Structure formats: structure tokens, C-alpha cells
Amino acid sequence: MTAAVPLHHGLIVAGILFAVGLLGLLVRRNVIFILLSIEIMLNAAGLAFVVAGSKWGQVDGQIMFIFVLTMAAAEVSVGLALVLQLYHHTKTLDADSANKMRG
Amino acid sequence: MSEVFYISAAIAIMATLMAITRLNAVHALLYFIVSLLSVAVIFFILGAPFVAALEVIIYAGAIMVLFVFVVMMLSLGPQAIEQERSWLNPRIWIGPAILALILTVELTYLLLMKAGGLSGVKLVGPKAVGIALFGPYVLGVELASVLLLAGLVGAYHLGRGGKKIEEASRGVS
């Protein structure tokens, strides 16, 4: 059985996942994909918490992940309701179509 | 055992890259579910089995189903049936299926080894998490419940339909 994974390898994976999510957030203009990229970034942040908690053998990382999970659930429910509203108003999912403040 | 970690990490990054570059939302969701499953395997071998289960149940189960619901609701049109037929094409689901198969092999390997995690990692089970969650972190649990209630009310208000919201805001002002 080999030795444990070093802490920084787990953190690098979390960083790469976060960067990929940020890239998706910046390049995509479909609202569904923007929400998906936010989920990717939240998941990467939770991964960093759990990796750090596992390094010290403490439960706090896992508890922070549970809070991140709760926040993601609340955020995605409101976000998807907003997506439905946007689609009903503009008949498209393009985020650039919602650049007018006029209702 | 640490090879399992690196394979899962590679699958997670690959699936996430595929997820943000797909043009079809359902394909992207398939790849993102694979990414979540591989992150759950990482959690498992890092000695956090409870969080791994939560990742599969809540993230891949509940939140992704919400996404799929919305995508299905928005794509109701005459071309929907044709689109449905094209999704049954093996070319679409073979990528996520291969990645998920590698994860299944990893999981079987871990279960056969009867290993709860890496050799140098302390296993932190659900009992310790529960004791800490309802001990020092009980205020956070209450705040999370308030946040979920706010999310519920917000989603209900936004989901009622455009006309009614305009009338209601006009009635208030």
C-alpha cells in the first residue's frame, strides 16, 4: 500500500476544477451553462474544504462542505426559477438578451 | 491506493472540461454528473464516506435532476421528439459511460480491498460529523435552514408566472 496523497495534490485538483468552472462562466452565454459553471466552482471549493479537513483528520472540512451543499441547493432553486422567468419574457436563454433594465 | 486518487482526479477534470464545452445542455449535464461521481470517489478515499454519499445523493441526485427538469421544460417544441431520438444515439452517451465505467471499476476495487481510505488518512465517519454538526456548529445548521426557507419562498415567488408578479407589484406600489 502506497503512501497518502500529499495535501497540495488535492488542492491542485480543486484549483483546476475551480479554474475550469470560472472559464466556463466567462466564455458561455447560455444561462443554464452559467449556472452549471457556478455549481462546478462551488463543488471545487467544497473539495478543497474536504481535502484540507482530511489532512488534519478533523470533521470541520466535511461540515463546511455540507454548508456549501445547502447553499448550492438554495442558489440553484432560485437560479433556475430566474431562468424560467427569463425564458418566458425573452423566449431565449441568451444572457445577453437580459441586458435591458426595462421589464 | 493513491493511483485511485489520481485516476479519479483525471476523470473529474476531463469530465468537467467536456461539460463546459458541450453545446447541448443535456450532454453537459451527463458529463457533470460523471465529474460529481469522481469527486465522490475522491472524498471516499480521503476518508470522508459520509460526504461522498451526500455528494452522490444531493448533488448528482437532487440538484442535477432540477437542472434536467428545467432543460426538459424549456425544450418542449416540435423538434423535441427528434432531439429525444438523437439522444439515444450511442455516440452521445458513450463518453460519460466510459468514464463512469472506470469509476465503477475503481469503486469495486475499493470495496474488494475493504479499505475505508488511504493508508495514511484518518477515517472521519458520519458519527463524528453528526456530533460536530449538532454540537459546536448548531447555529450554522439553523442559518442553513433559514437559507433553505428563503430559497423555497424565492423560487415559489418567481415560479408563479409573469403576469401575477406584475399585478402584485403594482398592487403594492
PDB file of C-alpha atoms in Angstrom:
ATOM      1  CA  MET A   1       0.000   0.000   0.000  1.00  0.00           C
ATOM      2  CA  THR A   2       1.478   3.307  -1.036  1.00  0.00           C
ATOM      3  CA  ALA A   3       1.723   6.468   0.991  1.00  0.00           C
ATOM      4  CA  ALA A   4      -1.029   9.041   1.305  1.00  0.00           C
ATOM      5  CA  VAL A   5      -1.713  11.645  -1.313  1.00  0.00           C
ATOM      6  CA  PRO A   6       0.055  14.909  -0.472  1.00  0.00           C
ATOM      7  CA  LEU A   7      -2.172  17.783   0.552  1.00  0.00           C
ATOM      8  CA  HIS A   8      -1.153  20.026  -2.307  1.00  0.00           C
ATOM      9  CA  HIS A   9      -2.149  17.482  -4.950  1.00  0.00           C
ATOM     10  CA  GLY A  10      -5.736  17.552  -3.717  1.00  0.00           C
ATOM     11  CA  LEU A  11      -5.679  21.327  -3.558  1.00  0.00           C
ATOM     12  CA  ILE A  12      -4.272  21.487  -7.113  1.00  0.00           C
ATOM     13  CA  VAL A  13      -7.153  19.325  -8.345  1.00  0.00           C
ATOM     14  CA  ALA A  14      -9.624  21.633  -6.583  1.00  0.00           C
ATOM     15  CA  GLY A  15      -7.889  24.655  -8.123  1.00  0.00           C
ATOM     16  CA  ILE A  16      -8.030  23.186 -11.623  1.00  0.00           C
ATOM     17  CA  LEU A  17     -11.727  22.373 -11.237  1.00  0.00           C
ATOM     18  CA  PHE A  18     -12.394  25.910  -9.982  1.00  0.00           C
ATOM     19  CA  ALA A  19     -10.463  27.396 -12.911  1.00  0.00           C
ATOM     20  CA  VAL A  20     -12.408  25.269 -15.388  1.00  0.00           C
ATOM     21  CA  GLY A  21     -15.655  26.446 -13.821  1.00  0.00           C
ATOM     22  CA  LEU A  22     -14.538  30.079 -13.975  1.00  0.00           C
ATOM     23  CA  LEU A  23     -13.556  29.617 -17.623  1.00  0.00           C
ATOM     24  CA  GLY A  24     -16.973  28.193 -18.391  1.00  0.00           C
ATOM     25  CA  LEU A  25     -18.635  31.090 -16.585  1.00  0.00           C
ATOM     26  CA  LEU A  26     -16.676  33.574 -18.674  1.00  0.00           C
ATOM     27  CA  VAL A  27     -16.991  32.007 -22.122  1.00  0.00           C
ATOM     28  CA  ARG A  28     -20.542  30.624 -22.161  1.00  0.00           C
ATOM     29  CA  ARG A  29     -23.550  32.867 -22.727  1.00  0.00           C
ATOM     30  CA  ASN A  30     -26.265  30.274 -22.145  1.00  0.00           C
ATOM     31  CA  VAL A  31     -27.849  30.832 -18.712  1.00  0.00           C
ATOM     32  CA  ILE A  32     -28.044  27.099 -17.990  1.00  0.00           C
ATOM     33  CA  PHE A  33     -24.309  26.757 -18.608  1.00  0.00           C
ATOM     34  CA  ILE A  34     -23.577  29.787 -16.424  1.00  0.00           C
ATOM     35  CA  LEU A  35     -25.472  28.131 -13.541  1.00  0.00           C
ATOM     36  CA  LEU A  36     -23.659  24.862 -14.237  1.00  0.00           C
ATOM     37  CA  SER A  37     -20.290  26.642 -14.072  1.00  0.00           C
ATOM     38  CA  ILE A  38     -21.247  28.160 -10.719  1.00  0.00           C
ATOM     39  CA  GLU A  39     -22.052  24.653  -9.499  1.00  0.00           C
ATOM     40  CA  ILE A  40     -18.631  23.453 -10.713  1.00  0.00           C
ATOM     41  CA  MET A  41     -16.908  26.238  -8.779  1.00  0.00           C
ATOM     42  CA  LEU A  42     -18.916  25.557  -5.591  1.00  0.00           C
ATOM     43  CA  ASN A  43     -18.079  21.876  -5.878  1.00  0.00           C
ATOM     44  CA  ALA A  44     -14.367  22.683  -6.282  1.00  0.00           C
ATOM     45  CA  ALA A  45     -14.469  24.879  -3.179  1.00  0.00           C
ATOM     46  CA  GLY A  46     -16.124  22.049  -1.251  1.00  0.00           C
ATOM     47  CA  LEU A  47     -13.439  19.650  -2.485  1.00  0.00           C
ATOM     48  CA  ALA A  48     -10.758  21.989  -1.140  1.00  0.00           C
ATOM     49  CA  PHE A  49     -12.514  22.055   2.262  1.00  0.00           C
ATOM     50  CA  VAL A  50     -12.731  18.256   2.453  1.00  0.00           C
ATOM     51  CA  VAL A  51      -9.112  17.764   1.322  1.00  0.00           C
ATOM     52  CA  ALA A  52      -7.867  20.168   3.987  1.00  0.00           C
ATOM     53  CA  GLY A  53     -10.104  18.587   6.640  1.00  0.00           C
ATOM     54  CA  SER A  54      -8.842  15.128   5.710  1.00  0.00           C
ATOM     55  CA  LYS A  55      -5.235  16.302   6.006  1.00  0.00           C
ATOM     56  CA  TRP A  56      -5.728  17.120   9.707  1.00  0.00           C
ATOM     57  CA  GLY A  57      -8.234  14.347  10.415  1.00  0.00           C
ATOM     58  CA  GLN A  58     -10.837  16.855  11.578  1.00  0.00           C
ATOM     59  CA  VAL A  59     -14.566  16.999  10.836  1.00  0.00           C
ATOM     60  CA  ASP A  60     -14.731  20.750  10.163  1.00  0.00           C
ATOM     61  CA  GLY A  61     -13.939  20.395   6.462  1.00  0.00           C
ATOM     62  CA  GLN A  62     -16.809  17.987   5.948  1.00  0.00           C
ATOM     63  CA  ILE A  63     -19.180  20.273   7.866  1.00  0.00           C
ATOM     64  CA  MET A  64     -18.213  23.232   5.696  1.00  0.00           C
ATOM     65  CA  PHE A  65     -18.887  21.034   2.667  1.00  0.00           C
ATOM     66  CA  ILE A  66     -22.387  20.311   3.992  1.00  0.00           C
ATOM     67  CA  PHE A  67     -22.994  24.066   4.334  1.00  0.00           C
ATOM     68  CA  VAL A  68     -21.684  24.648   0.802  1.00  0.00           C
ATOM     69  CA  LEU A  69     -24.054  21.930  -0.406  1.00  0.00           C
ATOM     70  CA  THR A  70     -27.018  23.619   1.314  1.00  0.00           C
ATOM     71  CA  MET A  71     -26.074  26.942  -0.205  1.00  0.00           C
ATOM     72  CA  ALA A  72     -25.753  25.384  -3.653  1.00  0.00           C
ATOM     73  CA  ALA A  73     -29.218  23.816  -3.346  1.00  0.00           C
ATOM     74  CA  ALA A  74     -30.842  27.125  -2.353  1.00  0.00           C
ATOM     75  CA  GLU A  75     -28.926  29.023  -5.044  1.00  0.00           C
ATOM     76  CA  VAL A  76     -29.804  26.629  -7.829  1.00  0.00           C
ATOM     77  CA  SER A  77     -33.522  26.598  -6.993  1.00  0.00           C
ATOM     78  CA  VAL A  78     -33.743  30.397  -7.177  1.00  0.00           C
ATOM     79  CA  GLY A  79     -31.437  30.495 -10.191  1.00  0.00           C
ATOM     80  CA  LEU A  80     -33.476  28.010 -12.188  1.00  0.00           C
ATOM     81  CA  ALA A  81     -36.693  29.885 -11.333  1.00  0.00           C
ATOM     82  CA  LEU A  82     -34.980  33.003 -12.715  1.00  0.00           C
ATOM     83  CA  VAL A  83     -34.027  31.057 -15.859  1.00  0.00           C
ATOM     84  CA  LEU A  84     -37.687  30.108 -16.362  1.00  0.00           C
ATOM     85  CA  GLN A  85     -38.726  33.761 -15.921  1.00  0.00           C
ATOM     86  CA  LEU A  86     -36.080  34.884 -18.414  1.00  0.00           C
ATOM     87  CA  TYR A  87     -37.278  32.307 -20.915  1.00  0.00           C
ATOM     88  CA  HIS A  88     -40.901  33.377 -20.510  1.00  0.00           C
ATOM     89  CA  HIS A  89     -40.004  37.027 -21.021  1.00  0.00           C
ATOM     90  CA  THR A  90     -37.463  36.796 -23.845  1.00  0.00           C
ATOM     91  CA  LYS A  91     -38.052  33.322 -25.392  1.00  0.00           C
ATOM     92  CA  THR A  92     -34.311  32.722 -25.335  1.00  0.00           C
ATOM     93  CA  LEU A  93     -31.654  31.530 -22.891  1.00  0.00           C
ATOM     94  CA  ASP A  94     -29.021  34.031 -24.007  1.00  0.00           C
ATOM     95  CA  ALA A  95     -27.748  36.003 -21.021  1.00  0.00           C
ATOM     96  CA  ASP A  96     -27.020  38.994 -23.257  1.00  0.00           C
ATOM     97  CA  SER A  97     -30.713  39.307 -24.078  1.00  0.00           C
ATOM     98  CA  ALA A  98     -31.359  40.347 -20.470  1.00  0.00           C
ATOM     99  CA  ASN A  99     -29.173  43.459 -20.608  1.00  0.00           C
ATOM    100  CA  LYS A 100     -32.086  45.892 -20.524  1.00  0.00           C
ATOM    101  CA  MET A 101     -33.325  47.075 -17.141  1.00  0.00           C
ATOM    102  CA  ARG A 102     -36.780  47.749 -18.565  1.00  0.00           C
ATOM    103  CA  GLY A 103     -39.072  44.896 -17.554  1.00  0.00           C
TER     104      GLY A 103
ATOM    105  CA  MET B   1      -4.194   3.144  -3.491  1.00  0.00           C
ATOM    106  CA  SER B   2      -3.159   6.678  -4.326  1.00  0.00           C
ATOM    107  CA  GLU B   3      -3.388   5.735  -8.012  1.00  0.00           C
ATOM    108  CA  VAL B   4      -7.157   5.637  -7.477  1.00  0.00           C
ATOM    109  CA  PHE B   5      -6.979   9.256  -6.376  1.00  0.00           C
ATOM    110  CA  TYR B   6      -5.060  10.355  -9.466  1.00  0.00           C
ATOM    111  CA  ILE B   7      -7.307   8.418 -11.855  1.00  0.00           C
ATOM    112  CA  SER B   8     -10.415   9.936 -10.240  1.00  0.00           C
ATOM    113  CA  ALA B   9      -8.904  13.406 -10.368  1.00  0.00           C
ATOM    114  CA  ALA B  10      -8.079  12.982 -14.069  1.00  0.00           C
ATOM    115  CA  ILE B  11     -11.637  11.806 -14.761  1.00  0.00           C
ATOM    116  CA  ALA B  12     -13.059  14.751 -12.806  1.00  0.00           C
ATOM    117  CA  ILE B  13     -11.027  17.316 -14.739  1.00  0.00           C
ATOM    118  CA  MET B  14     -11.688  15.646 -18.094  1.00  0.00           C
ATOM    119  CA  ALA B  15     -15.441  15.370 -17.476  1.00  0.00           C
ATOM    120  CA  THR B  16     -15.657  18.973 -16.279  1.00  0.00           C
ATOM    121  CA  LEU B  17     -13.792  20.202 -19.357  1.00  0.00           C
ATOM    122  CA  MET B  18     -16.187  18.237 -21.544  1.00  0.00           C
ATOM    123  CA  ALA B  19     -19.157  19.603 -19.570  1.00  0.00           C
ATOM    124  CA  ILE B  20     -18.389  23.253 -20.216  1.00  0.00           C
ATOM    125  CA  THR B  21     -17.640  22.754 -23.907  1.00  0.00           C
ATOM    126  CA  ARG B  22     -20.776  20.828 -24.914  1.00  0.00           C
ATOM    127  CA  LEU B  23     -23.340  22.686 -26.997  1.00  0.00           C
ATOM    128  CA  ASN B  24     -26.282  20.593 -25.812  1.00  0.00           C
ATOM    129  CA  ALA B  25     -27.256  21.154 -22.176  1.00  0.00           C
ATOM    130  CA  VAL B  26     -28.207  17.520 -21.563  1.00  0.00           C
ATOM    131  CA  HIS B  27     -24.798  16.264 -22.742  1.00  0.00           C
ATOM    132  CA  ALA B  28     -23.129  18.776 -20.445  1.00  0.00           C
ATOM    133  CA  LEU B  29     -25.267  17.576 -17.529  1.00  0.00           C
ATOM    134  CA  LEU B  30     -24.273  13.949 -18.223  1.00  0.00           C
ATOM    135  CA  TYR B  31     -20.587  14.866 -18.123  1.00  0.00           C
ATOM    136  CA  PHE B  32     -21.038  16.984 -14.999  1.00  0.00           C
ATOM    137  CA  ILE B  33     -22.737  14.080 -13.205  1.00  0.00           C
ATOM    138  CA  VAL B  34     -19.692  11.925 -14.027  1.00  0.00           C
ATOM    139  CA  SER B  35     -17.477  14.689 -12.642  1.00  0.00           C
ATOM    140  CA  LEU B  36     -19.510  14.740  -9.414  1.00  0.00           C
ATOM    141  CA  LEU B  37     -19.278  10.959  -9.097  1.00  0.00           C
ATOM    142  CA  SER B  38     -15.487  11.056  -9.480  1.00  0.00           C
ATOM    143  CA  VAL B  39     -15.254  13.787  -6.840  1.00  0.00           C
ATOM    144  CA  ALA B  40     -17.330  11.500  -4.610  1.00  0.00           C
ATOM    145  CA  VAL B  41     -14.750   8.730  -5.141  1.00  0.00           C
ATOM    146  CA  ILE B  42     -12.025  11.214  -4.146  1.00  0.00           C
ATOM    147  CA  PHE B  43     -13.965  12.019  -0.965  1.00  0.00           C
ATOM    148  CA  PHE B  44     -14.284   8.310  -0.212  1.00  0.00           C
ATOM    149  CA  ILE B  45     -10.582   7.584  -0.457  1.00  0.00           C
ATOM    150  CA  LEU B  46      -9.744  10.726   1.518  1.00  0.00           C
ATOM    151  CA  GLY B  47     -11.591   9.214   4.490  1.00  0.00           C
ATOM    152  CA  ALA B  48     -14.882  11.109   4.215  1.00  0.00           C
ATOM    153  CA  PRO B  49     -17.511   8.481   3.313  1.00  0.00           C
ATOM    154  CA  PHE B  50     -20.471  10.498   4.645  1.00  0.00           C
ATOM    155  CA  VAL B  51     -19.685  13.468   2.428  1.00  0.00           C
ATOM    156  CA  ALA B  52     -19.140  11.127  -0.519  1.00  0.00           C
ATOM    157  CA  ALA B  53     -22.663   9.762  -0.032  1.00  0.00           C
ATOM    158  CA  LEU B  54     -24.074  13.289   0.285  1.00  0.00           C
ATOM    159  CA  GLU B  55     -22.300  14.300  -2.921  1.00  0.00           C
ATOM    160  CA  VAL B  56     -23.957  11.465  -4.830  1.00  0.00           C
ATOM    161  CA  ILE B  57     -27.399  11.812  -3.230  1.00  0.00           C
ATOM    162  CA  ILE B  58     -27.818  15.595  -3.111  1.00  0.00           C
ATOM    163  CA  TYR B  59     -25.551  16.931  -5.862  1.00  0.00           C
ATOM    164  CA  ALA B  60     -25.785  14.221  -8.511  1.00  0.00           C
ATOM    165  CA  GLY B  61     -29.263  13.166  -7.406  1.00  0.00           C
ATOM    166  CA  ALA B  62     -31.269  16.220  -6.457  1.00  0.00           C
ATOM    167  CA  ILE B  63     -29.581  19.311  -7.890  1.00  0.00           C
ATOM    168  CA  MET B  64     -28.827  17.748 -11.273  1.00  0.00           C
ATOM    169  CA  VAL B  65     -32.419  16.484 -11.502  1.00  0.00           C
ATOM    170  CA  LEU B  66     -33.548  20.100 -11.040  1.00  0.00           C
ATOM    171  CA  PHE B  67     -31.329  21.097 -13.971  1.00  0.00           C
ATOM    172  CA  VAL B  68     -32.696  18.258 -16.101  1.00  0.00           C
ATOM    173  CA  PHE B  69     -36.284  19.271 -15.243  1.00  0.00           C
ATOM    174  CA  VAL B  70     -35.681  22.842 -16.374  1.00  0.00           C
ATOM    175  CA  VAL B  71     -33.915  21.760 -19.567  1.00  0.00           C
ATOM    176  CA  MET B  72     -36.793  19.430 -20.374  1.00  0.00           C
ATOM    177  CA  MET B  73     -39.376  22.140 -19.628  1.00  0.00           C
ATOM    178  CA  LEU B  74     -37.652  24.625 -21.918  1.00  0.00           C
ATOM    179  CA  SER B  75     -37.167  22.276 -24.856  1.00  0.00           C
ATOM    180  CA  LEU B  76     -40.845  21.422 -25.358  1.00  0.00           C
ATOM    181  CA  GLY B  77     -41.302  22.020 -29.048  1.00  0.00           C
ATOM    182  CA  PRO B  78     -41.999  20.244 -32.322  1.00  0.00           C
ATOM    183  CA  GLN B  79     -38.347  19.300 -32.632  1.00  0.00           C
ATOM    184  CA  ALA B  80     -38.295  17.789 -29.127  1.00  0.00           C
ATOM    185  CA  ILE B  81     -39.126  14.259 -30.283  1.00  0.00           C
ATOM    186  CA  GLU B  82     -36.420  14.347 -32.933  1.00  0.00           C
ATOM    187  CA  GLN B  83     -33.987  15.594 -30.305  1.00  0.00           C
ATOM    188  CA  GLU B  84     -35.050  12.798 -27.955  1.00  0.00           C
ATOM    189  CA  ARG B  85     -34.334  10.270 -30.699  1.00  0.00           C
ATOM    190  CA  SER B  86     -30.884  11.726 -31.296  1.00  0.00           C
ATOM    191  CA  TRP B  87     -30.062  11.383 -27.568  1.00  0.00           C
ATOM    192  CA  LEU B  88     -30.481   7.625 -27.847  1.00  0.00           C
ATOM    193  CA  ASN B  89     -27.582   7.595 -30.303  1.00  0.00           C
ATOM    194  CA  PRO B  90     -24.624   5.750 -28.675  1.00  0.00           C
ATOM    195  CA  ARG B  91     -22.246   8.473 -29.865  1.00  0.00           C
ATOM    196  CA  ILE B  92     -23.827  10.800 -27.286  1.00  0.00           C
ATOM    197  CA  TRP B  93     -23.654   8.708 -24.151  1.00  0.00           C
ATOM    198  CA  ILE B  94     -20.564   6.602 -24.855  1.00  0.00           C
ATOM    199  CA  GLY B  95     -18.173   9.217 -23.411  1.00  0.00           C
ATOM    200  CA  PRO B  96     -19.841   9.577 -19.996  1.00  0.00           C
ATOM    201  CA  ALA B  97     -20.465   5.812 -19.960  1.00  0.00           C
ATOM    202  CA  ILE B  98     -16.750   5.005 -20.386  1.00  0.00           C
ATOM    203  CA  LEU B  99     -15.751   7.474 -17.660  1.00  0.00           C
ATOM    204  CA  ALA B 100     -18.427   6.103 -15.330  1.00  0.00           C
ATOM    205  CA  LEU B 101     -17.257   2.557 -16.073  1.00  0.00           C
ATOM    206  CA  ILE B 102     -13.718   3.450 -14.935  1.00  0.00           C
ATOM    207  CA  LEU B 103     -15.211   4.865 -11.734  1.00  0.00           C
ATOM    208  CA  THR B 104     -17.206   1.662 -11.204  1.00  0.00           C
ATOM    209  CA  VAL B 105     -14.033  -0.412 -11.575  1.00  0.00           C
ATOM    210  CA  GLU B 106     -12.337   1.829  -9.011  1.00  0.00           C
ATOM    211  CA  LEU B 107     -15.259   1.507  -6.594  1.00  0.00           C
ATOM    212  CA  THR B 108     -15.302  -2.288  -6.963  1.00  0.00           C
ATOM    213  CA  TYR B 109     -11.569  -2.350  -6.300  1.00  0.00           C
ATOM    214  CA  LEU B 110     -12.009  -0.242  -3.153  1.00  0.00           C
ATOM    215  CA  LEU B 111     -14.864  -2.422  -1.908  1.00  0.00           C
ATOM    216  CA  LEU B 112     -12.909  -5.635  -2.557  1.00  0.00           C
ATOM    217  CA  MET B 113      -9.897  -4.210  -0.708  1.00  0.00           C
ATOM    218  CA  LYS B 114     -12.264  -3.442   2.208  1.00  0.00           C
ATOM    219  CA  ALA B 115     -10.423  -0.153   2.533  1.00  0.00           C
ATOM    220  CA  GLY B 116     -12.065   2.890   4.063  1.00  0.00           C
ATOM    221  CA  GLY B 117      -9.492   5.261   2.682  1.00  0.00           C
ATOM    222  CA  LEU B 118      -5.811   5.844   2.089  1.00  0.00           C
ATOM    223  CA  SER B 119      -3.333   4.233   4.443  1.00  0.00           C
ATOM    224  CA  GLY B 120      -2.091   7.465   5.952  1.00  0.00           C
ATOM    225  CA  VAL B 121      -5.532   9.063   6.260  1.00  0.00           C
ATOM    226  CA  LYS B 122      -7.703   9.029   9.355  1.00  0.00           C
ATOM    227  CA  LEU B 123     -11.254   7.931   8.650  1.00  0.00           C
ATOM    228  CA  VAL B 124     -13.800  10.514   9.787  1.00  0.00           C
ATOM    229  CA  GLY B 125     -17.140   8.755   9.868  1.00  0.00           C
ATOM    230  CA  PRO B 126     -20.739  10.015   9.881  1.00  0.00           C
ATOM    231  CA  LYS B 127     -20.969   9.796  13.675  1.00  0.00           C
ATOM    232  CA  ALA B 128     -18.192  12.327  14.257  1.00  0.00           C
ATOM    233  CA  VAL B 129     -19.663  14.612  11.597  1.00  0.00           C
ATOM    234  CA  GLY B 130     -23.113  14.450  13.193  1.00  0.00           C
ATOM    235  CA  ILE B 131     -21.801  15.138  16.683  1.00  0.00           C
ATOM    236  CA  ALA B 132     -19.876  18.190  15.488  1.00  0.00           C
ATOM    237  CA  LEU B 133     -22.722  19.368  13.243  1.00  0.00           C
ATOM    238  CA  PHE B 134     -25.255  19.466  16.086  1.00  0.00           C
ATOM    239  CA  GLY B 135     -22.695  20.456  18.716  1.00  0.00           C
ATOM    240  CA  PRO B 136     -20.481  23.457  18.007  1.00  0.00           C
ATOM    241  CA  TYR B 137     -21.992  24.103  14.565  1.00  0.00           C
ATOM    242  CA  VAL B 138     -25.674  24.082  15.556  1.00  0.00           C
ATOM    243  CA  LEU B 139     -26.006  27.811  14.810  1.00  0.00           C
ATOM    244  CA  GLY B 140     -24.810  27.125  11.269  1.00  0.00           C
ATOM    245  CA  VAL B 141     -27.466  24.434  10.890  1.00  0.00           C
ATOM    246  CA  GLU B 142     -30.158  26.922  11.918  1.00  0.00           C
ATOM    247  CA  LEU B 143     -28.804  29.512   9.480  1.00  0.00           C
ATOM    248  CA  ALA B 144     -28.786  26.869   6.718  1.00  0.00           C
ATOM    249  CA  SER B 145     -32.447  26.096   7.440  1.00  0.00           C
ATOM    250  CA  VAL B 146     -33.327  29.795   7.192  1.00  0.00           C
ATOM    251  CA  LEU B 147     -31.407  29.971   3.900  1.00  0.00           C
ATOM    252  CA  LEU B 148     -33.306  26.979   2.521  1.00  0.00           C
ATOM    253  CA  LEU B 149     -36.602  28.571   3.570  1.00  0.00           C
ATOM    254  CA  ALA B 150     -35.600  31.774   1.783  1.00  0.00           C
ATOM    255  CA  GLY B 151     -34.711  29.748  -1.304  1.00  0.00           C
ATOM    256  CA  LEU B 152     -38.083  27.982  -1.169  1.00  0.00           C
ATOM    257  CA  VAL B 153     -40.031  31.245  -0.863  1.00  0.00           C
ATOM    258  CA  GLY B 154     -37.956  32.883  -3.595  1.00  0.00           C
ATOM    259  CA  ALA B 155     -38.381  30.006  -6.023  1.00  0.00           C
ATOM    260  CA  TYR B 156     -42.136  29.924  -5.333  1.00  0.00           C
ATOM    261  CA  HIS B 157     -42.476  33.661  -5.888  1.00  0.00           C
ATOM    262  CA  LEU B 158     -40.501  33.580  -9.138  1.00  0.00           C
ATOM    263  CA  GLY B 159     -42.251  30.472 -10.379  1.00  0.00           C
ATOM    264  CA  ARG B 160     -45.781  31.834 -10.150  1.00  0.00           C
ATOM    265  CA  GLY B 161     -45.717  33.393 -13.618  1.00  0.00           C
ATOM    266  CA  GLY B 162     -45.025  36.825 -15.049  1.00  0.00           C
ATOM    267  CA  LYS B 163     -48.492  38.384 -15.129  1.00  0.00           C
ATOM    268  CA  LYS B 164     -49.280  37.757 -11.486  1.00  0.00           C
ATOM    269  CA  ILE B 165     -45.971  39.176 -10.297  1.00  0.00           C
ATOM    270  CA  GLU B 166     -46.548  42.391 -12.238  1.00  0.00           C
ATOM    271  CA  GLU B 167     -50.055  42.722 -10.821  1.00  0.00           C
ATOM    272  CA  ALA B 168     -48.847  42.027  -7.321  1.00  0.00           C
ATOM    273  CA  SER B 169     -46.051  44.589  -7.530  1.00  0.00           C
ATOM    274  CA  ARG B 170     -48.490  47.122  -8.983  1.00  0.00           C
ATOM    275  CA  GLY B 171     -50.929  46.436  -6.152  1.00  0.00           C
ATOM    276  CA  VAL B 172     -48.202  47.043  -3.581  1.00  0.00           C
ATOM    277  CA  SER B 173     -46.883  50.267  -5.085  1.00  0.00           C
TER     278      SER B 173
END
